[in-house]
Tab-separated table of C-alpha atoms in Angstrom:
chain	number	residue	atom	x	y	z
A	1170	MET	CA	36.917	32.326	-45.449
A	1171	THR	CA	34.377	30.245	-43.543
A	1172	THR	CA	33.726	26.520	-43.857
A	1173	LEU	CA	30.108	25.573	-44.643
A	1174	LEU	CA	28.812	22.092	-43.812
A	1175	THR	CA	25.448	20.909	-45.120
A	1176	THR	CA	23.471	17.960	-43.795
A	1177	SER	CA	24.922	15.874	-46.639
A	1178	ASP	CA	28.423	16.926	-45.624
A	1179	VAL	CA	27.854	15.818	-42.025
A	1180	ALA	CA	26.322	12.553	-43.235
A	1181	HIS	CA	29.451	11.943	-45.314
A	1182	ILE	CA	31.653	12.549	-42.253
A	1183	VAL	CA	29.605	9.935	-40.374
A	1184	ALA	CA	29.744	7.490	-43.289
A	1185	ARG	CA	33.503	7.928	-43.743
A	1186	GLN	CA	34.214	7.335	-40.037
A	1187	GLY	CA	31.640	4.664	-39.242
A	1188	ALA	CA	29.183	4.681	-36.350
A	1189	ARG	CA	31.469	3.251	-33.672
A	1190	ALA	CA	34.252	5.757	-34.377
A	1191	VAL	CA	31.799	8.674	-34.558
A	1192	PHE	CA	30.161	7.966	-31.218
A	1193	THR	CA	33.364	7.177	-29.346
A	1194	GLU	CA	35.298	10.119	-30.778
A	1195	LEU	CA	32.494	12.646	-30.334
A	1196	LEU	CA	32.039	11.424	-26.766
A	1197	ASP	CA	35.697	12.253	-26.116
A	1198	TYR	CA	35.111	15.820	-27.347
A	1199	VAL	CA	32.031	16.265	-25.136
A	1200	LEU	CA	33.774	14.740	-22.123
A	1201	ALA	CA	36.820	16.987	-22.587
A	1202	ASP	CA	34.614	20.081	-22.444
A	1203	PHE	CA	32.549	18.870	-19.469
A	1204	LEU	CA	35.827	18.342	-17.599
A	1205	ARG	CA	36.637	22.057	-18.042
A	1206	TRP	CA	33.081	23.195	-17.339
A	1207	GLN	CA	34.078	26.228	-15.310
A	1208	GLU	CA	36.022	27.736	-18.238
A	1209	PHE	CA	32.802	28.428	-20.180
A	1210	ASP	CA	30.370	31.323	-20.278
A	1211	LYS	CA	27.000	29.735	-19.578
A	1212	CYS	CA	23.371	30.751	-19.724
A	1213	ALA	CA	20.020	29.056	-20.173
A	1214	ARG	CA	18.932	29.061	-23.795
A	1215	LEU	CA	16.841	31.941	-25.083
A	1216	ALA	CA	13.429	30.670	-26.140
A	1217	SER	CA	10.590	32.082	-28.207
A	1218	HIS	CA	7.444	30.030	-27.657
A	1219	SER	CA	4.359	29.782	-29.847
A	1220	PRO	CA	1.238	27.592	-29.746
A	1221	THR	CA	2.864	25.134	-32.176
A	1222	GLY	CA	6.407	24.954	-30.817
A	1223	VAL	CA	9.534	26.776	-29.764
A	1224	ILE	CA	12.562	28.413	-31.392
A	1225	GLU	CA	15.688	28.683	-29.270
A	1226	LEU	CA	19.148	30.227	-29.359
A	1227	MET	CA	21.919	28.410	-27.470
A	1228	PRO	CA	25.217	30.318	-27.047
A	1229	THR	CA	28.391	29.556	-25.109
A	1230	ALA	CA	32.107	30.393	-25.262
A	1231	ASP	CA	35.465	29.710	-23.727
A	1232	SER	CA	38.503	31.997	-24.009
A	1233	GLU	CA	39.220	30.931	-27.610
A	1234	LEU	CA	35.975	29.921	-29.339
A	1235	TYR	CA	32.367	31.135	-29.382
A	1236	SER	CA	29.478	29.013	-30.602
A	1237	PHE	CA	25.737	29.221	-30.973
A	1238	LYS	CA	22.926	26.979	-32.126
A	1239	PHE	CA	19.570	28.037	-33.583
A	1240	VAL	CA	17.090	25.196	-33.012
A	1241	ASN	CA	13.356	24.656	-33.129
A	1242	GLY	CA	10.987	22.113	-31.646
A	1243	HIS	CA	7.647	21.734	-33.431
A	1244	PRO	CA	5.983	18.347	-32.773
A	1245	GLY	CA	3.402	18.881	-35.528
A	1246	ASN	CA	5.988	19.379	-38.261
A	1247	PRO	CA	6.014	15.784	-39.574
A	1248	HIS	CA	2.403	16.272	-40.700
A	1249	THR	CA	3.654	18.995	-43.079
A	1250	GLY	CA	6.773	17.167	-44.227
A	1251	LEU	CA	9.218	18.944	-41.912
A	1252	SER	CA	11.361	17.545	-39.116
A	1253	THR	CA	10.263	18.139	-35.536
A	1254	VAL	CA	13.727	19.528	-34.777
A	1255	MET	CA	15.832	21.567	-37.245
A	1256	ALA	CA	19.025	23.382	-36.354
A	1257	PHE	CA	22.101	25.182	-37.580
A	1258	GLY	CA	24.996	26.830	-35.788
A	1259	ALA	CA	28.339	28.548	-35.966
A	1260	LEU	CA	31.799	28.516	-34.440
A	1261	ALA	CA	33.827	31.725	-34.265
A	1262	GLN	CA	37.220	32.947	-33.042
A	1263	VAL	CA	36.863	34.884	-29.780
A	1264	SER	CA	39.990	36.993	-30.362
A	1265	THR	CA	38.778	38.394	-33.691
A	1266	GLY	CA	35.112	37.431	-34.087
A	1267	GLU	CA	35.958	35.703	-37.369
A	1268	PRO	CA	33.373	33.021	-38.265
A	1269	LEU	CA	35.258	29.751	-38.718
A	1270	LEU	CA	32.406	27.316	-39.343
A	1271	ILE	CA	28.712	27.411	-40.215
A	1272	SER	CA	27.033	24.028	-40.072
A	1273	GLU	CA	23.765	22.188	-40.106
A	1274	LEU	CA	23.051	20.927	-36.614
A	1275	THR	CA	19.926	18.819	-37.104
A	1276	LEU	CA	21.771	15.562	-37.709
A	1277	THR	CA	24.572	16.748	-35.448
A	1278	THR	CA	22.150	17.451	-32.578
A	1279	ALA	CA	20.935	13.855	-32.744
A	1280	LEU	CA	24.548	12.674	-32.567
A	1281	ARG	CA	25.583	14.887	-29.664
A	1282	THR	CA	22.368	14.203	-27.707
A	1283	ALA	CA	22.945	10.468	-27.994
A	1284	VAL	CA	26.592	10.839	-27.009
A	1285	THR	CA	25.687	12.914	-23.937
A	1286	SER	CA	23.132	10.272	-22.919
A	1287	ALA	CA	25.764	7.555	-23.239
A	1288	LEU	CA	28.336	9.626	-21.363
A	1289	ALA	CA	25.930	10.136	-18.449
A	1290	ALA	CA	24.946	6.461	-18.436
A	1291	ARG	CA	28.592	5.382	-18.431
A	1292	ALA	CA	29.018	7.431	-15.248
A	1293	LEU	CA	25.671	6.597	-13.594
A	1294	ALA	CA	24.328	3.222	-14.764
A	1295	ARG	CA	25.476	-0.128	-13.389
A	1296	PRO	CA	28.717	-1.082	-15.198
A	1297	GLU	CA	27.297	-4.458	-16.218
A	1298	SER	CA	24.255	-2.898	-17.949
A	1299	ARG	CA	23.519	-4.640	-21.261
A	1300	SER	CA	19.788	-4.009	-21.862
A	1301	MET	CA	17.814	-0.839	-22.495
A	1302	ALA	CA	14.212	0.134	-23.163
A	1303	LEU	CA	13.770	2.897	-25.730
A	1304	ILE	CA	10.406	4.624	-25.371
A	1305	GLY	CA	9.787	6.891	-28.360
A	1306	ASN	CA	11.063	5.607	-31.691
A	1307	GLY	CA	11.188	8.806	-33.760
A	1308	SER	CA	14.077	10.750	-35.262
A	1309	GLN	CA	16.412	10.506	-32.256
A	1310	ALA	CA	15.884	6.828	-31.575
A	1311	GLU	CA	18.495	5.221	-33.852
A	1312	PHE	CA	21.198	7.547	-32.554
A	1313	GLN	CA	20.387	6.788	-28.906
A	1314	ALA	CA	20.382	3.055	-29.636
A	1315	LEU	CA	23.700	3.124	-31.508
A	1316	ALA	CA	25.446	5.314	-28.939
A	1317	PHE	CA	24.475	2.959	-26.109
A	1318	HIS	CA	25.380	-0.058	-28.227
A	1319	HIS	CA	28.850	1.205	-29.155
A	1320	VAL	CA	29.760	3.044	-25.945
A	1321	LEU	CA	28.179	0.885	-23.221
A	1322	GLY	CA	27.851	-2.465	-24.981
A	1323	ILE	CA	24.042	-2.553	-24.877
A	1324	ASP	CA	23.079	-5.632	-26.893
A	1325	LEU	CA	19.351	-5.982	-26.106
A	1326	LEU	CA	16.930	-3.180	-26.918
A	1327	HIS	CA	13.252	-3.164	-25.939
A	1328	VAL	CA	11.332	-0.610	-28.022
A	1329	HIS	CA	7.877	0.967	-27.893
A	1330	ASP	CA	6.117	3.860	-29.590
A	1331	VAL	CA	2.440	4.755	-29.905
A	1332	ASP	CA	3.188	4.973	-33.640
A	1333	ALA	CA	3.838	1.408	-34.790
A	1334	GLN	CA	5.272	2.675	-38.073
A	1335	ALA	CA	8.006	4.539	-36.163
A	1336	THR	CA	8.944	1.313	-34.411
A	1337	ARG	CA	9.113	-0.588	-37.696
A	1338	LYS	CA	11.317	2.170	-39.120
A	1339	LEU	CA	13.650	1.905	-36.135
A	1340	GLN	CA	13.854	-1.875	-36.379
A	1341	ALA	CA	14.681	-1.768	-40.101
A	1342	ASN	CA	17.367	0.888	-39.686
A	1343	LEU	CA	19.067	-0.859	-36.778
A	1344	ALA	CA	18.965	-4.244	-38.504
A	1345	ALA	CA	20.881	-2.702	-41.411
A	1346	VAL	CA	23.635	-1.017	-39.399
A	1347	ALA	CA	23.850	-2.972	-36.108
A	1348	PRO	CA	22.862	-6.604	-36.753
A	1349	SER	CA	24.337	-7.721	-33.424
A	1350	LEU	CA	21.918	-5.467	-31.511
A	1351	ARG	CA	18.794	-7.505	-30.704
A	1352	VAL	CA	15.667	-5.324	-30.975
A	1353	VAL	CA	12.328	-6.478	-29.511
A	1354	ALA	CA	9.114	-4.464	-29.918
A	1355	PHE	CA	6.495	-4.264	-27.173
A	1356	GLY	CA	2.905	-3.044	-27.086
A	1357	SER	CA	3.260	-0.782	-24.045
A	1358	THR	CA	5.800	1.145	-22.027
A	1359	ALA	CA	5.204	-1.064	-18.982
A	1360	GLN	CA	6.018	-4.197	-20.989
A	1361	ALA	CA	9.079	-2.654	-22.641
A	1362	VAL	CA	10.763	-1.468	-19.432
A	1363	LYS	CA	10.284	-4.682	-17.491
A	1364	GLY	CA	13.622	-6.217	-16.519
A	1365	VAL	CA	15.949	-3.819	-18.362
A	1366	ASP	CA	18.990	-2.030	-16.943
A	1367	ILE	CA	18.418	1.371	-18.577
A	1368	VAL	CA	15.274	3.204	-19.675
A	1369	THR	CA	15.521	5.986	-22.254
A	1370	THR	CA	12.474	8.154	-22.900
A	1371	VAL	CA	12.689	10.296	-26.039
A	1372	THR	CA	9.180	11.322	-27.039
A	1373	ALA	CA	8.164	14.428	-28.980
A	1374	ASP	CA	4.774	15.642	-27.701
A	1375	LYS	CA	4.892	19.192	-26.343
A	1376	ALA	CA	2.675	18.405	-23.362
A	1377	TYR	CA	2.697	17.303	-19.751
A	1378	VAL	CA	2.830	13.579	-20.443
A	1379	THR	CA	3.522	10.732	-18.036
A	1380	ILE	CA	5.489	8.117	-19.947
A	1381	LEU	CA	7.091	6.459	-16.938
A	1382	THR	CA	5.419	5.917	-13.558
A	1383	PRO	CA	7.006	4.758	-10.269
A	1384	ASP	CA	5.498	1.275	-10.474
A	1385	MET	CA	7.479	0.660	-13.702
A	1386	VAL	CA	10.849	1.503	-12.131
A	1387	GLU	CA	12.911	-1.381	-10.769
A	1388	PRO	CA	15.834	-1.230	-8.308
A	1389	GLY	CA	19.142	-0.501	-10.022
A	1390	MET	CA	17.647	1.099	-13.135
A	1391	HIS	CA	19.225	4.110	-14.770
A	1392	ILE	CA	16.666	6.444	-16.349
A	1393	ASN	CA	17.740	8.627	-19.263
A	1394	ALA	CA	14.933	11.184	-19.707
A	1395	VAL	CA	15.594	13.030	-22.969
A	1396	GLY	CA	12.212	14.165	-24.286
A	1397	GLY	CA	11.180	16.635	-21.568
A	1398	ASP	CA	13.082	19.610	-22.953
A	1399	CYS	CA	10.924	22.742	-22.768
A	1400	PRO	CA	8.424	24.371	-20.400
A	1401	GLY	CA	5.146	22.488	-20.416
A	1402	LYS	CA	6.711	19.231	-21.644
A	1403	THR	CA	7.459	16.271	-19.369
A	1404	GLU	CA	7.782	12.477	-19.562
A	1405	LEU	CA	8.310	11.275	-15.988
A	1406	HIS	CA	5.770	11.129	-13.192
A	1407	ALA	CA	6.994	13.470	-10.452
A	1408	ASP	CA	7.323	10.555	-8.029
A	1409	VAL	CA	9.856	8.906	-10.350
A	1410	LEU	CA	12.185	11.839	-9.662
A	1411	ARG	CA	11.864	11.113	-5.946
A	1412	LEU	CA	13.124	7.531	-6.358
A	1413	GLY	CA	16.789	8.395	-6.629
A	1414	PRO	CA	19.389	11.071	-7.202
A	1415	VAL	CA	18.693	13.316	-10.202
A	1416	PHE	CA	21.520	14.533	-12.423
A	1417	VAL	CA	21.286	17.423	-14.888
A	1418	GLU	CA	23.442	19.320	-17.366
A	1419	TYR	CA	22.935	22.970	-16.345
A	1420	GLU	CA	20.628	23.328	-13.357
A	1421	PRO	CA	19.141	26.796	-14.118
A	1422	GLN	CA	18.013	25.570	-17.549
A	1423	THR	CA	16.764	22.144	-16.465
A	1424	ARG	CA	14.591	23.585	-13.699
A	1425	ILE	CA	12.714	25.525	-16.394
A	1426	GLU	CA	12.610	22.924	-19.163
A	1427	GLY	CA	13.197	19.404	-17.864
A	1428	ASP	CA	11.067	16.962	-15.938
A	1429	LEU	CA	12.498	18.854	-12.986
A	1430	GLN	CA	10.020	21.680	-13.710
A	1431	GLN	CA	7.453	19.634	-11.755
A	1432	MET	CA	9.499	19.812	-8.572
A	1433	PRO	CA	9.943	22.539	-5.932
A	1434	ALA	CA	12.840	24.964	-6.355
A	1435	ASP	CA	14.798	23.347	-3.509
A	1436	PHE	CA	14.542	19.793	-4.878
A	1437	PRO	CA	18.164	18.540	-4.874
A	1438	VAL	CA	19.982	17.812	-8.133
A	1439	THR	CA	23.615	17.354	-9.165
A	1440	GLU	CA	25.163	18.751	-12.342
A	1441	LEU	CA	26.800	16.017	-14.407
A	1442	TRP	CA	30.170	17.758	-14.663
A	1443	ARG	CA	30.627	17.341	-10.918
A	1444	VAL	CA	30.326	13.575	-11.233
A	1445	LEU	CA	32.635	13.447	-14.255
A	1446	THR	CA	35.317	15.448	-12.422
A	1447	GLY	CA	34.969	13.406	-9.234
A	1448	GLN	CA	33.622	16.284	-7.142
A	1449	SER	CA	30.270	14.573	-6.460
A	1450	PRO	CA	29.231	10.927	-6.220
A	1451	GLY	CA	27.106	9.301	-8.890
A	1452	ARG	CA	25.643	5.855	-8.304
A	1453	GLN	CA	26.485	4.671	-4.786
A	1454	GLY	CA	24.960	1.201	-4.858
A	1455	ALA	CA	23.819	-1.469	-7.312
A	1456	GLY	CA	20.214	-1.077	-6.167
A	1457	ASP	CA	20.104	2.701	-6.599
A	1458	VAL	CA	17.834	4.300	-9.168
A	1459	THR	CA	19.697	7.062	-11.015
A	1460	ILE	CA	17.995	9.659	-13.209
A	1461	PHE	CA	19.543	11.862	-15.884
A	1462	ASP	CA	17.090	14.676	-16.663
A	1463	SER	CA	18.618	15.758	-19.973
A	1464	VAL	CA	17.408	18.805	-21.894
A	1465	GLY	CA	20.493	19.469	-24.048
A	1466	PHE	CA	22.950	22.260	-23.321
A	1467	ALA	CA	24.998	24.660	-25.457
A	1468	LEU	CA	28.295	23.158	-24.277
A	1469	GLU	CA	27.422	19.937	-26.112
A	1470	ASP	CA	26.904	21.865	-29.361
A	1471	PHE	CA	30.215	23.653	-28.809
A	1472	SER	CA	31.888	20.238	-28.563
A	1473	ALA	CA	30.073	18.969	-31.644
A	1474	LEU	CA	31.067	22.029	-33.688
A	1475	ARG	CA	34.706	21.537	-32.687
A	1476	TRP	CA	34.434	17.901	-33.775
A	1477	LEU	CA	32.878	18.917	-37.105
A	1478	ARG	CA	35.560	21.551	-37.721
A	1479	ASP	CA	38.362	19.072	-37.109
A	1480	ASN	CA	36.878	16.261	-39.190
A	1481	ALA	CA	35.873	18.537	-42.061
A	1482	ALA	CA	39.465	19.766	-42.280
A	1483	ARG	CA	40.928	16.268	-42.001
A	1484	LEU	CA	38.621	14.736	-44.618
A	1485	GLY	CA	38.437	17.730	-46.957
A	1486	ILE	CA	34.653	17.999	-46.619
A	1487	GLY	CA	32.685	21.258	-46.871
A	1488	ALA	CA	32.641	24.416	-48.969
A	1489	ARG	CA	34.612	27.594	-48.338
A	1490	ILE	CA	32.317	30.623	-48.412
A	1491	GLU	CA	32.730	34.369	-47.917
A	1492	VAL	CA	30.672	35.182	-44.842
A	1493	ALA	CA	33.005	37.936	-43.618
A	1494	PRO	CA	34.245	40.254	-46.392
A	1495	GLN	CA	37.716	39.655	-47.798
A	1496	LEU	CA	39.103	43.216	-48.088
A	1497	ASN	CA	42.375	44.610	-49.372
A	1498	ASP	CA	41.802	47.513	-46.983
A	1499	PRO	CA	39.939	46.395	-43.832
A	1500	LYS	CA	38.627	49.940	-43.366
A	1501	ASN	CA	37.183	50.168	-46.879
A	1502	LEU	CA	34.004	48.074	-46.768
A	1503	PHE	CA	32.458	50.168	-49.541
A	1504	ASP	CA	35.044	48.722	-51.924
A	1505	VAL	CA	32.957	45.535	-52.263
A	1506	VAL	CA	30.062	47.646	-53.587
A	1507	ARG	CA	32.348	49.433	-56.077
A	1508	ALA	CA	33.824	46.123	-57.229
A	1509	ALA	CA	30.337	44.699	-57.837
A	1510	ALA	CA	29.277	47.834	-59.726
A	1511	ASN	CA	32.410	47.706	-61.904
A	1512	ALA	CA	31.759	44.041	-62.701
A	1513	LYS	CA	28.180	44.862	-63.747
A	1514	ALA	CA	29.379	47.714	-65.973
A	1515	THR	CA	31.779	45.489	-67.904
A	1516	PRO	CA	29.662	42.501	-69.035
A	1517	GLY	CA	31.259	39.782	-71.127
A	1518	GLN	CA	34.518	39.669	-69.213
A	1519	ALA	CA	35.776	36.200	-68.420
């Protein structure tokens, strides 16, 4: 039997654990898998683009488990009552192919994206960083803010969005769950980023957009660029990428989808796993500008699905469903049809 987790199930896991425990524990899962990066089958995600958005498949596997995520990105969806990003995924046993877990991954994607941002910042930002600007206050914003608050100790958040209602939503949500996090709204990106240690850009428009320009970047800043995550979608001016070392998740994918798509093929980048394992340097000086060009990678979903599997089992959350047939004779698949026909022919049985 396969465990099924709905969005409500995942929300209950988060509620039962509490935000601090969720972000710190999930970060440990993601870090553990980044540290064994070379054990995974890896490929850039498979994308199907349309004029209104993109639908993507993100697979990966190690020697024991296989996972995939189905995810969309449609910036116009909120106008029709749908989320910009919706996702689901599965975890299966490599040795048998048996599906172990099917789960929503919309809420979970927000969690794992925020955790990956915080993990990169812990490795790349100045250790004394306590302030962050959050540009883009939509669906991902609360998760980014809480991950940085609980993992890095960020206690001052400057926020800006072209949609003032999104900013008010963010302020209300954070006031309810993180009262010690001071949130200040600004009328422009330039005002919001002034004087902060970290800048996170997480906007939704599927377009070549310049959210951050070189004149806004101060010495020592760490830039966490999250929103540029498909071909034709950027947030950083190309010259921002030239200000300091650029770090990525999986280089072949980021060169196609990230802000890096603006740069020549030989523009130097470093994959994050190399920094986490000590094979490459990260920040080398307090005045350095470091840039994490994050597009999201299948390994992070693999980690998140492992975390969901373990917590669902521990907390007794989720339904058990028959995705793969349960057969008395594994070679007699037709028996399920006969059993259904026999049940139909004998109505009234308890």
